[in-house]
mmCIF file of C-alpha atoms and ligand atoms in Angstrom:
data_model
loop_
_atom_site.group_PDB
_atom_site.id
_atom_site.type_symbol
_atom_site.label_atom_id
_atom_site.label_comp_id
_atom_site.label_asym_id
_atom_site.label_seq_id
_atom_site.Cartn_x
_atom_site.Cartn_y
_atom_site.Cartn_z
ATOM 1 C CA UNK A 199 14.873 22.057 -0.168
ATOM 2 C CA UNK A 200 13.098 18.868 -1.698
ATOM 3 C CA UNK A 201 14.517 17.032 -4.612
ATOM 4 C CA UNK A 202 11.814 16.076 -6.948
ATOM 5 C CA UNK A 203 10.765 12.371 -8.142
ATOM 6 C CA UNK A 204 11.174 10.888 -11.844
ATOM 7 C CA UNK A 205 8.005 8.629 -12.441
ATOM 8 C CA UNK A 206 7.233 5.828 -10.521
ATOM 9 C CA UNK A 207 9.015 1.902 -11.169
ATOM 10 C CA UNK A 208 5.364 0.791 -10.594
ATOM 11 C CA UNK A 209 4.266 -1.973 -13.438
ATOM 12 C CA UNK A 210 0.325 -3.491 -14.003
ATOM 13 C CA UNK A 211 1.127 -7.085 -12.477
ATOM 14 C CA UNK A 212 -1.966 -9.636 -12.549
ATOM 15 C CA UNK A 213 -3.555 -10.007 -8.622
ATOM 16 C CA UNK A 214 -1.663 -11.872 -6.345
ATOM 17 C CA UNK A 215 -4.284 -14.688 -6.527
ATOM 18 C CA UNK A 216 -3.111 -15.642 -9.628
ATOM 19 C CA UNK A 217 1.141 -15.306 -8.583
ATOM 20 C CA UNK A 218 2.720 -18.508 -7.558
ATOM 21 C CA UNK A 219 5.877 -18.437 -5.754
ATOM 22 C CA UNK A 220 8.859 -20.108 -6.860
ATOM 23 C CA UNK A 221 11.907 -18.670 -5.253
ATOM 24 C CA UNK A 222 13.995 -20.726 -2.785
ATOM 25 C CA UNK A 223 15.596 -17.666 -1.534
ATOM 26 C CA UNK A 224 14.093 -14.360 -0.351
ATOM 27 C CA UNK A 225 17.479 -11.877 -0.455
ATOM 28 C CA UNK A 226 15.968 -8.340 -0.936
ATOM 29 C CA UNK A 227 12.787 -6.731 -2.311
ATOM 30 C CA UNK A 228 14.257 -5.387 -5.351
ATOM 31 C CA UNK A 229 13.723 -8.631 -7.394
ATOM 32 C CA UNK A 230 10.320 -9.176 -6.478
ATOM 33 C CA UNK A 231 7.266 -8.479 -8.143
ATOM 34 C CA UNK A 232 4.297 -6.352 -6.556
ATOM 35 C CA UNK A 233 1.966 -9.878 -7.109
ATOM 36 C CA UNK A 234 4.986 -11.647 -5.129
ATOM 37 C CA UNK A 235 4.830 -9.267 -2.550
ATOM 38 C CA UNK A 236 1.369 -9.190 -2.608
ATOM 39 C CA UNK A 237 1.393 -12.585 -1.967
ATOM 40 C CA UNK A 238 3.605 -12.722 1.005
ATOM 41 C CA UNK A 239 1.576 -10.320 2.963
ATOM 42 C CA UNK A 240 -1.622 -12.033 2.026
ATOM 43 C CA UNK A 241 -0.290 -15.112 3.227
ATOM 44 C CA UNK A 242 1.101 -13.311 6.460
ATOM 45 C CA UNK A 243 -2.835 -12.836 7.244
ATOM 46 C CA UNK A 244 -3.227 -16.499 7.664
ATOM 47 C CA UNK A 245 -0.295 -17.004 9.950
ATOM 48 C CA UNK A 246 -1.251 -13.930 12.109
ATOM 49 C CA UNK A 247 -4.291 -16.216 13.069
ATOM 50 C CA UNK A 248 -2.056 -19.140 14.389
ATOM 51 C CA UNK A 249 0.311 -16.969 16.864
ATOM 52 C CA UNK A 250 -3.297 -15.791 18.419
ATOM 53 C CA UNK A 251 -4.412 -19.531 19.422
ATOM 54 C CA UNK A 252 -3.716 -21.072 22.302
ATOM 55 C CA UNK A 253 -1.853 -23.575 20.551
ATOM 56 C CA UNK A 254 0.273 -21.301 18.298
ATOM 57 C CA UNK A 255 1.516 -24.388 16.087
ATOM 58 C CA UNK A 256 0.606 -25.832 12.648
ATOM 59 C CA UNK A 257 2.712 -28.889 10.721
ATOM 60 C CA UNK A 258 3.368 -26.580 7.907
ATOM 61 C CA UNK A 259 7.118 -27.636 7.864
ATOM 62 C CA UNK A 260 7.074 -30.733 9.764
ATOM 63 C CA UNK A 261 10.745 -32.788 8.636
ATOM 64 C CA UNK A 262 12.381 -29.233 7.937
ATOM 65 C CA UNK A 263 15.543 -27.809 9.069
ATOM 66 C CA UNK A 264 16.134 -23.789 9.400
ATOM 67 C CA UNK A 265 19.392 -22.967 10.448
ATOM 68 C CA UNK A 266 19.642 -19.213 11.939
ATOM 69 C CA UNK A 267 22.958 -17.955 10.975
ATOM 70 C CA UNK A 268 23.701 -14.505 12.707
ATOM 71 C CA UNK A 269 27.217 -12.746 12.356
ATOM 72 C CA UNK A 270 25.628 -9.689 13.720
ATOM 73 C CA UNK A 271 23.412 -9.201 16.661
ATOM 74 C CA UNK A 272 20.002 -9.270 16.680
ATOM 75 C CA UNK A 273 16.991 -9.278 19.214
ATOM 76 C CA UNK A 274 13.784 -9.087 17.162
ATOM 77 C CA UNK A 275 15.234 -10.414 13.837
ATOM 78 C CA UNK A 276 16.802 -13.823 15.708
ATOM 79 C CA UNK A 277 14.192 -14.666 18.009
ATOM 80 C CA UNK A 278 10.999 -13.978 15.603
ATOM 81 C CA UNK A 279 13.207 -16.288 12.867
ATOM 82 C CA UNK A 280 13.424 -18.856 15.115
ATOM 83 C CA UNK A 281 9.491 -18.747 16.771
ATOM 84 C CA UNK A 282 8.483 -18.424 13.125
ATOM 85 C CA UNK A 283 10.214 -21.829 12.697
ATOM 86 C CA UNK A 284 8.782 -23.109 15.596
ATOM 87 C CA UNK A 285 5.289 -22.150 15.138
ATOM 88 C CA UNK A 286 5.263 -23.500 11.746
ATOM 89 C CA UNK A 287 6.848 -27.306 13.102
ATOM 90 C CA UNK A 288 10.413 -26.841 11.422
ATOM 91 C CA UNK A 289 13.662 -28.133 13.649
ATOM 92 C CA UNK A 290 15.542 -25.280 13.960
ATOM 93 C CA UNK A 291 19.728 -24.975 14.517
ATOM 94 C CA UNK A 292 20.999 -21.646 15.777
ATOM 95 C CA UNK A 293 24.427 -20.236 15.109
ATOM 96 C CA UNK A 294 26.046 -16.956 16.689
ATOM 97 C CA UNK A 295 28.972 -15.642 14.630
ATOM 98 C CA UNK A 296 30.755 -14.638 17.708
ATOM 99 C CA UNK A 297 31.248 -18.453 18.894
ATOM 100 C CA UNK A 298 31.554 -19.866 15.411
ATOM 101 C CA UNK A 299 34.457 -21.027 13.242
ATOM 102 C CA UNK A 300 34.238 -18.259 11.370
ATOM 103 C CA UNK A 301 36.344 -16.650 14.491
ATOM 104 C CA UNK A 302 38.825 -19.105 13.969
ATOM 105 C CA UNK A 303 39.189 -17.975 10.256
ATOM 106 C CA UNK A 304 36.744 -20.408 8.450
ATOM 107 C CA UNK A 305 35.185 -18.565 5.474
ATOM 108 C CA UNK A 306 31.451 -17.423 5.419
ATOM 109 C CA UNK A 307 30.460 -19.933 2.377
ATOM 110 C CA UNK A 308 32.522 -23.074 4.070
ATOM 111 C CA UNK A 309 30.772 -22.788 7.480
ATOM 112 C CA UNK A 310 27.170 -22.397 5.548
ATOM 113 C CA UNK A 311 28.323 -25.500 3.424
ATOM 114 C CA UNK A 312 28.987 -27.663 6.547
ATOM 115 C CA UNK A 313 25.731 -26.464 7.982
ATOM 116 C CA UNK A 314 23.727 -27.496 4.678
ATOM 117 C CA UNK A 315 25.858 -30.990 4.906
ATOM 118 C CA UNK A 316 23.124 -31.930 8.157
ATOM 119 C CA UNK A 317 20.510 -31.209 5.637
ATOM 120 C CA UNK A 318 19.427 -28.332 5.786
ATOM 121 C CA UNK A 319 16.222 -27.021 4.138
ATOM 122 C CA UNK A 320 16.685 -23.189 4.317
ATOM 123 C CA UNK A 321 19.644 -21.007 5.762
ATOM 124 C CA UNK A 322 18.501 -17.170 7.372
ATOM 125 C CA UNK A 323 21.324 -15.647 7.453
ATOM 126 C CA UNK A 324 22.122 -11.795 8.817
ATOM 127 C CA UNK A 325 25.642 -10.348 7.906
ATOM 128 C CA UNK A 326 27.449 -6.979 8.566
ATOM 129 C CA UNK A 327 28.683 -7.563 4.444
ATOM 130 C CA UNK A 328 26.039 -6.054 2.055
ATOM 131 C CA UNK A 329 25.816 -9.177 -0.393
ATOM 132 C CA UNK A 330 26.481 -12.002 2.464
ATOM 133 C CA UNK A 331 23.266 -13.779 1.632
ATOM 134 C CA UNK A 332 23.107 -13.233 -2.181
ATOM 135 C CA UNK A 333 26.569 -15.026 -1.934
ATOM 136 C CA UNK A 334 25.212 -18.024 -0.046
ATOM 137 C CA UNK A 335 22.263 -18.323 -2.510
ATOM 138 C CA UNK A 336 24.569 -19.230 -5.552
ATOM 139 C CA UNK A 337 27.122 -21.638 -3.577
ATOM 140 C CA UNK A 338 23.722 -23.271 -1.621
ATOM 141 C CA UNK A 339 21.039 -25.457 -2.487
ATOM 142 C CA UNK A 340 19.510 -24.975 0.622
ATOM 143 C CA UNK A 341 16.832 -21.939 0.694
ATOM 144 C CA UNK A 342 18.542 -18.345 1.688
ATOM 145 C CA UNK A 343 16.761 -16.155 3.533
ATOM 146 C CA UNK A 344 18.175 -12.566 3.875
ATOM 147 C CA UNK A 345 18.270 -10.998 7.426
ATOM 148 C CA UNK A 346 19.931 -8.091 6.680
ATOM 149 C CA UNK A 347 23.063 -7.846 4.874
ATOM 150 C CA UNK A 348 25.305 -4.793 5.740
ATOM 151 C CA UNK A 349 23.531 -1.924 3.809
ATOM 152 C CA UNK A 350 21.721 -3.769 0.899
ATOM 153 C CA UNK A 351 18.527 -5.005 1.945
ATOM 154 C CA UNK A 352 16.227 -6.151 4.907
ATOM 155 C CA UNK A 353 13.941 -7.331 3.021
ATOM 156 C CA UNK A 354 11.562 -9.199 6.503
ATOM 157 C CA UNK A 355 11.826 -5.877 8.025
ATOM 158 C CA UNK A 356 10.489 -3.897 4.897
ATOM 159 C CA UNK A 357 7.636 -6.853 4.578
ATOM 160 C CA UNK A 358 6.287 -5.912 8.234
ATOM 161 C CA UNK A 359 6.899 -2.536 7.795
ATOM 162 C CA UNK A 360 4.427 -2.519 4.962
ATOM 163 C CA UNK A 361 2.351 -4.901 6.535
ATOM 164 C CA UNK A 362 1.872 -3.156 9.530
ATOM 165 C CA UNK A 363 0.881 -0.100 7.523
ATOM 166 C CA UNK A 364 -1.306 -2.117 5.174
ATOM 167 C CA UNK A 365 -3.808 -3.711 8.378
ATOM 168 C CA UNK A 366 -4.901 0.284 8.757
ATOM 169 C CA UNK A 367 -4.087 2.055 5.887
ATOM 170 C CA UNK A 368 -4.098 0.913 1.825
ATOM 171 C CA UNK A 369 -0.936 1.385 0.705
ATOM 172 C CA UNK A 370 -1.717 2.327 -3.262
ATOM 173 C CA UNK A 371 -1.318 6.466 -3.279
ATOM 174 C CA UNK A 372 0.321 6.406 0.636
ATOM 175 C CA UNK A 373 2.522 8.742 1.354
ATOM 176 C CA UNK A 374 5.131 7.505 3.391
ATOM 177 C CA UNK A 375 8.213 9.446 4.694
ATOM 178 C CA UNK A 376 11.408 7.596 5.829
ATOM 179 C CA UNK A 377 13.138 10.053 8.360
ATOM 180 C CA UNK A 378 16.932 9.731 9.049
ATOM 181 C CA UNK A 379 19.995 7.502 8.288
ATOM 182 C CA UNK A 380 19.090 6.507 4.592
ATOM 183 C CA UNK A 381 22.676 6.604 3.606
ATOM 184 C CA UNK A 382 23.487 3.306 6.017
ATOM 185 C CA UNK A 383 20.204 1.791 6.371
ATOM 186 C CA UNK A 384 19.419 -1.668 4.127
ATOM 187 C CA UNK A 385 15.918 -1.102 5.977
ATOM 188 C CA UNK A 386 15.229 1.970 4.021
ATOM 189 C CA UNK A 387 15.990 -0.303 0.948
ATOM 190 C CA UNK A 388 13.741 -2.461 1.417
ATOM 191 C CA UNK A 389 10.996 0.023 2.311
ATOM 192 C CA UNK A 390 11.461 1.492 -0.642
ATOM 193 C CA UNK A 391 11.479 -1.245 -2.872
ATOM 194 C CA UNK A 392 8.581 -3.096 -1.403
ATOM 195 C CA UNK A 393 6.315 0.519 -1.178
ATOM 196 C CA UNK A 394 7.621 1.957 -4.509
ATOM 197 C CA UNK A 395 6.359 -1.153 -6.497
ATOM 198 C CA UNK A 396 2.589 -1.180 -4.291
ATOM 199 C CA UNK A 397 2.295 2.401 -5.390
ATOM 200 C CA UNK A 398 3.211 4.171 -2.618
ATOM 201 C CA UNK A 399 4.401 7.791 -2.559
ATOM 202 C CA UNK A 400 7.914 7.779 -0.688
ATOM 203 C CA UNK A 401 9.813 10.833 0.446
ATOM 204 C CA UNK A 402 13.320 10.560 2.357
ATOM 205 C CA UNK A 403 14.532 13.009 4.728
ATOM 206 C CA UNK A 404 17.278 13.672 7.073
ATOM 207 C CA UNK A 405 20.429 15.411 6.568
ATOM 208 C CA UNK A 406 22.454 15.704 3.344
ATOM 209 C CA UNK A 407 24.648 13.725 4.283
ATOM 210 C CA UNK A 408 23.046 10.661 5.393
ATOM 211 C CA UNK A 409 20.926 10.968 2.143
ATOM 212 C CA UNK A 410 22.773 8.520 -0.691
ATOM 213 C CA UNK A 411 23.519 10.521 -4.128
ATOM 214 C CA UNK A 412 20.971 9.470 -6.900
ATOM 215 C CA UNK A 413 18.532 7.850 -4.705
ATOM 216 C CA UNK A 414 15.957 9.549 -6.777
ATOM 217 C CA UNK A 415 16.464 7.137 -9.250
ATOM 218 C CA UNK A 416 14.764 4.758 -6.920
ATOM 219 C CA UNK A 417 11.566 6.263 -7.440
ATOM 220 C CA UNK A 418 11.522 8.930 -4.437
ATOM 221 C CA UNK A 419 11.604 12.621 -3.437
ATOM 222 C CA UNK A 420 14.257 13.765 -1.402
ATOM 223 C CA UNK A 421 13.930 16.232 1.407
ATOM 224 C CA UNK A 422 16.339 17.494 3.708
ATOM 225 C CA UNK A 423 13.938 20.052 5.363
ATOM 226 C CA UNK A 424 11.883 17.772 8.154
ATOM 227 C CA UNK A 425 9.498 20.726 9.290
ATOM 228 C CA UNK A 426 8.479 21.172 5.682
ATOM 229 C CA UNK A 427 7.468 17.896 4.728
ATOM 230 C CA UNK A 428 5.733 16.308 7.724
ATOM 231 C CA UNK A 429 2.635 17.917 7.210
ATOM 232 C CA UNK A 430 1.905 16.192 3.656
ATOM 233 C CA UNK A 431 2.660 12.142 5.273
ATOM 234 C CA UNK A 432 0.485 9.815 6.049
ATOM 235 C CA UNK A 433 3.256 7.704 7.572
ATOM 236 C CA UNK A 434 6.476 8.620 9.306
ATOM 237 C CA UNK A 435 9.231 5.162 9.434
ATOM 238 C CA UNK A 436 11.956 6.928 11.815
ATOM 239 C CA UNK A 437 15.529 4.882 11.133
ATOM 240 C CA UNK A 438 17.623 4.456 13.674
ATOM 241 C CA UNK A 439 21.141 6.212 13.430
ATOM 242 C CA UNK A 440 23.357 3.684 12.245
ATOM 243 C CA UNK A 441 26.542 5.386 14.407
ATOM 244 C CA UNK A 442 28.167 1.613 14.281
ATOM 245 C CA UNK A 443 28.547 2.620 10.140
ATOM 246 C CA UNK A 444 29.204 5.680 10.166
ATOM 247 C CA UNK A 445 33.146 6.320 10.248
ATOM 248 C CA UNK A 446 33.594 10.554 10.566
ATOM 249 C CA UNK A 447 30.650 13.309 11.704
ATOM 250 C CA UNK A 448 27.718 12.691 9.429
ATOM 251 C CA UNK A 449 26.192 15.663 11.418
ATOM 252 C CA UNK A 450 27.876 18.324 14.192
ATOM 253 C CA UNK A 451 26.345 16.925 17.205
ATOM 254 C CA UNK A 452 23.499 14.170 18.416
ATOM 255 C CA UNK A 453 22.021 17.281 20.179
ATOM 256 C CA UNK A 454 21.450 18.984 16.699
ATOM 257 C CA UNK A 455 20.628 16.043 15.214
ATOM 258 C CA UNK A 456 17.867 15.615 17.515
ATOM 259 C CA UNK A 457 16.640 19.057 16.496
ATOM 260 C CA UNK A 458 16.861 19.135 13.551
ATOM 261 C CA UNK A 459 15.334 15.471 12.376
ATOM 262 C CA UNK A 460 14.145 13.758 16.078
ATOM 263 C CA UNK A 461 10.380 12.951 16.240
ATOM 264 C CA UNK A 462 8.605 15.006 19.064
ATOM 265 C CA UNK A 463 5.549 15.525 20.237
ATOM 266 C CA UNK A 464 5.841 19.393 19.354
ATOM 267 C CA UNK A 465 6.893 17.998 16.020
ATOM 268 C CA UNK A 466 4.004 15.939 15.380
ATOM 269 C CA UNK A 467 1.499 18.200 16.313
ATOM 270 C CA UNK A 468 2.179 19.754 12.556
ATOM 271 C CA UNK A 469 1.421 16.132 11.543
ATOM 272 C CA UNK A 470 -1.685 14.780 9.816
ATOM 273 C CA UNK A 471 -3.403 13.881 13.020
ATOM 274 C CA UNK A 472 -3.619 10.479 11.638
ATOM 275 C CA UNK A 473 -0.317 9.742 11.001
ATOM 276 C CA UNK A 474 1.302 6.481 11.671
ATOM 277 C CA UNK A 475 4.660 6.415 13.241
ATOM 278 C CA UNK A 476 6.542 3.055 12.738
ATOM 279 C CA UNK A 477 10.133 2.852 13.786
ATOM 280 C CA UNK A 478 12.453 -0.802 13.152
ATOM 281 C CA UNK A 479 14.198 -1.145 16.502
ATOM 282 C CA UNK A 480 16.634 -0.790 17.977
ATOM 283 C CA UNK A 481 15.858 2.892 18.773
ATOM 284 C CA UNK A 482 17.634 5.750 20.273
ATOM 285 C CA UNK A 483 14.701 7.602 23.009
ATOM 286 C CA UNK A 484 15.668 11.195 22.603
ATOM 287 C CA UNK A 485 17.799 11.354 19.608
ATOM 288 C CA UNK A 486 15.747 10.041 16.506
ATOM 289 C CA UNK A 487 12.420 9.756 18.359
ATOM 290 C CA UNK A 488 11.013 11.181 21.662
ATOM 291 C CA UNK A 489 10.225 8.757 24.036
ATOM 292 C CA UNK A 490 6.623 10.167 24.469
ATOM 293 C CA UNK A 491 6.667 9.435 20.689
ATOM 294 C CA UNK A 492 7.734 6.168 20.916
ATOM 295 C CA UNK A 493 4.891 5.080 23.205
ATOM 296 C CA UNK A 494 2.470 7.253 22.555
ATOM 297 C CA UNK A 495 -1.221 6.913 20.490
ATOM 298 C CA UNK A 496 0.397 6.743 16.884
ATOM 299 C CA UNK A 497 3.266 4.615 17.467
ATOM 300 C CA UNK A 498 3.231 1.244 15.815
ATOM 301 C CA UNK A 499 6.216 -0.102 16.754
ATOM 302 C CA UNK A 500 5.261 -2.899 19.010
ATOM 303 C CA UNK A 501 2.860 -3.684 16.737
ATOM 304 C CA UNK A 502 5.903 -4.092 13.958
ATOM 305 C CA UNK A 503 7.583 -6.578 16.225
ATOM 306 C CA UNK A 504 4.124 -8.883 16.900
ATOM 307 C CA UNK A 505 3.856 -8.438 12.994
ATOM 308 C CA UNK A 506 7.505 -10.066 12.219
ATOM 309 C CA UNK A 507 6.528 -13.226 13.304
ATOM 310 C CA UNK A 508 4.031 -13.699 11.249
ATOM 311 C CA UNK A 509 5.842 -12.523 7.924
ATOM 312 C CA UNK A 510 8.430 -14.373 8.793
ATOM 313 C CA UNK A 511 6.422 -17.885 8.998
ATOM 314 C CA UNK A 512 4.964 -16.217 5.517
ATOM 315 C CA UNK A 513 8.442 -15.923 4.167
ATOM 316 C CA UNK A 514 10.060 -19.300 6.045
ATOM 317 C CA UNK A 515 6.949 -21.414 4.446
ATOM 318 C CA UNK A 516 7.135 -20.243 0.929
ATOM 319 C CA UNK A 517 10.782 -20.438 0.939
ATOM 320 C CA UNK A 518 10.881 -23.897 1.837
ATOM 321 C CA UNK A 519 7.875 -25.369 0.512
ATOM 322 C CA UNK A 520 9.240 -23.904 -3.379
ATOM 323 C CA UNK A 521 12.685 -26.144 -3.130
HETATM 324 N N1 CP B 185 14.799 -4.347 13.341
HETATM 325 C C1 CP B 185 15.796 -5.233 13.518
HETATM 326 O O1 CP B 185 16.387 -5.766 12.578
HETATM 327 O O2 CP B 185 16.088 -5.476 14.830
HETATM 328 P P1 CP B 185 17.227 -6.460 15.341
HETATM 329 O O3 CP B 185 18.547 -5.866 14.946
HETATM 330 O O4 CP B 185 17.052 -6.546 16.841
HETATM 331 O O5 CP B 185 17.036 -7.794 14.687
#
């Protein structure tokens, strides 16, 4: 069965030449604009070039301070964050929840405070609380970058999600079909937001109940039928199952999940034989996606995590440079 779409949240904006950014924070993709967006993944072109030099280093930020705060782990998020930082000159300060005040009961906006006492510039900050970083953004002057915040928004992710897409593919009439754990997954969010408003078709799929009520409203069709739908996408962005969210049996068994939603070869083959397969990472081989999927000829998902560093420099210099 698919749910059908109301019209598109897609306004005329005027070309991201002429959009200037003046945000200190980046917390989600909802608030921006399809110039500002625009403009961040223009400007991720540019620093793409520098991580290819030899000398992968330009003063952009010279005299800034980025503190990484991360109360949830992270490989890809943390470390491109930080070489972002690094590439673009800033002095960087990391912070892991786990061995932070915050375990001896210090609250979230009284540790960020003390870390924007050393003079800090901008604050990325990843949080298992959906609304973690938009918290931080009022009680802060610093800049506030979101880095995932419980189930809102991952709003980097969704950037190099769509930039990834966008180096082969334009993404005005794309249809793109997120496959899986919508109900739990802030990187769905974001991938809708940021594709919705650059006139993208989106579909979401996976089982009915991992599929959020009224997410049509959003701009998307629904499908709960996999089989059905993956013949008419262009791209496929397989979530990972989110089983550290989900409290009670979403689905019978991982084995039927795996059936009934995992990316396989044998799956695929009813695929455009174009189709781009993009997947965020951390992924489950076997379960959402097959591993000869995962590294096979339309997998992009090593070319997602080269692609974060350079959105995030994109993001990290904006950010900074507008306070
Ligand atoms: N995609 C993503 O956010 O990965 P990490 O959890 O490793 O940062």
């Amino acid at each position: 069965m698919t749910r059908t779409r109301p019209a598109p949240v897609v306004a005329p904006e005027r070309p991201a030449d002429k959009i200037r950014w003046s945000r200190k924070d980046l917390l989600g993709l909802q608030e921006l604009s399809r110039g500002e967006i625009e403009l961040l993944l223009d400007s991720t072109d540019s620093f793409k070039e520098v991580s290819a030099r030899d000398v992968k280093k330009v003063p952009a930020l010279q005299g800034k301070t980025i503190a990484n705060l991360f109360f949830e782990s992270s490989t890809r998020t943390r470390s491109s964050f930080e070489l972002a930082a690094k590439r673009l000159s800033a002095d960087t300060v990391n912070l892991d929840g786990s061995t932070s005040s915050t375990e001896k009961g210090e609250s979230l906006t009284d540790s960020a405070r003390a870390i924007e006492a050393m003079q800090i510039d901008t604050v990325v900050v990843r949080h298992q609380a959906s609304g973690a970083a938009n918290l931080l953004a009022r009680v802060l002057d610093a800049g506030v970058v979101n880095a995932g915040d419980g189930v809102h928004e991952h709003p980097t992710q969704g950037l190099l999600d769509i930039y990834t897409i966008r180096e082969r593919r334009p993404i005005e009439g794309l249809r793109v079909c997120l496959i899986g754990d919508i109900l739990h997954s802030r990187v769905a969010r974001s991938n809708i937001w940021g594709l919705t408003k650059l006139g993208a078709s989106v579909t979401v799929c996976g089982p009915p109940t991992l599929i959020p009520a009224g997410i049509e409203e959003l701009g998307v069709a629904v499908s709960y039928d996999l089989d059905a739908v993956i013949g008419d996408q262009d791209v496929l962005n397989i979530l990972r199952i989110q089983f550290e969210r989900q409290h009670g049996g979403y689905f019978p068994s991982i084995h039927e999940y795996a059936v009934e939603y995992g990316i396989t070869v044998e799956r695929l083959a009813a695929a455009d034989p174009d189709v781009l397969v993009l997947h965020p990472m951390p992924m489950h081989r076997g379960v959402e996606i097959a591993a000869d999927v995962a590294d096979g000829p339309h997998s992009l998902i090593l070319d997602q995590v080269t692609n974060g560093v350079a959105v995030r420099m994109a993001v990290l210099f904006h950010t900074c440079v507008a306070r």
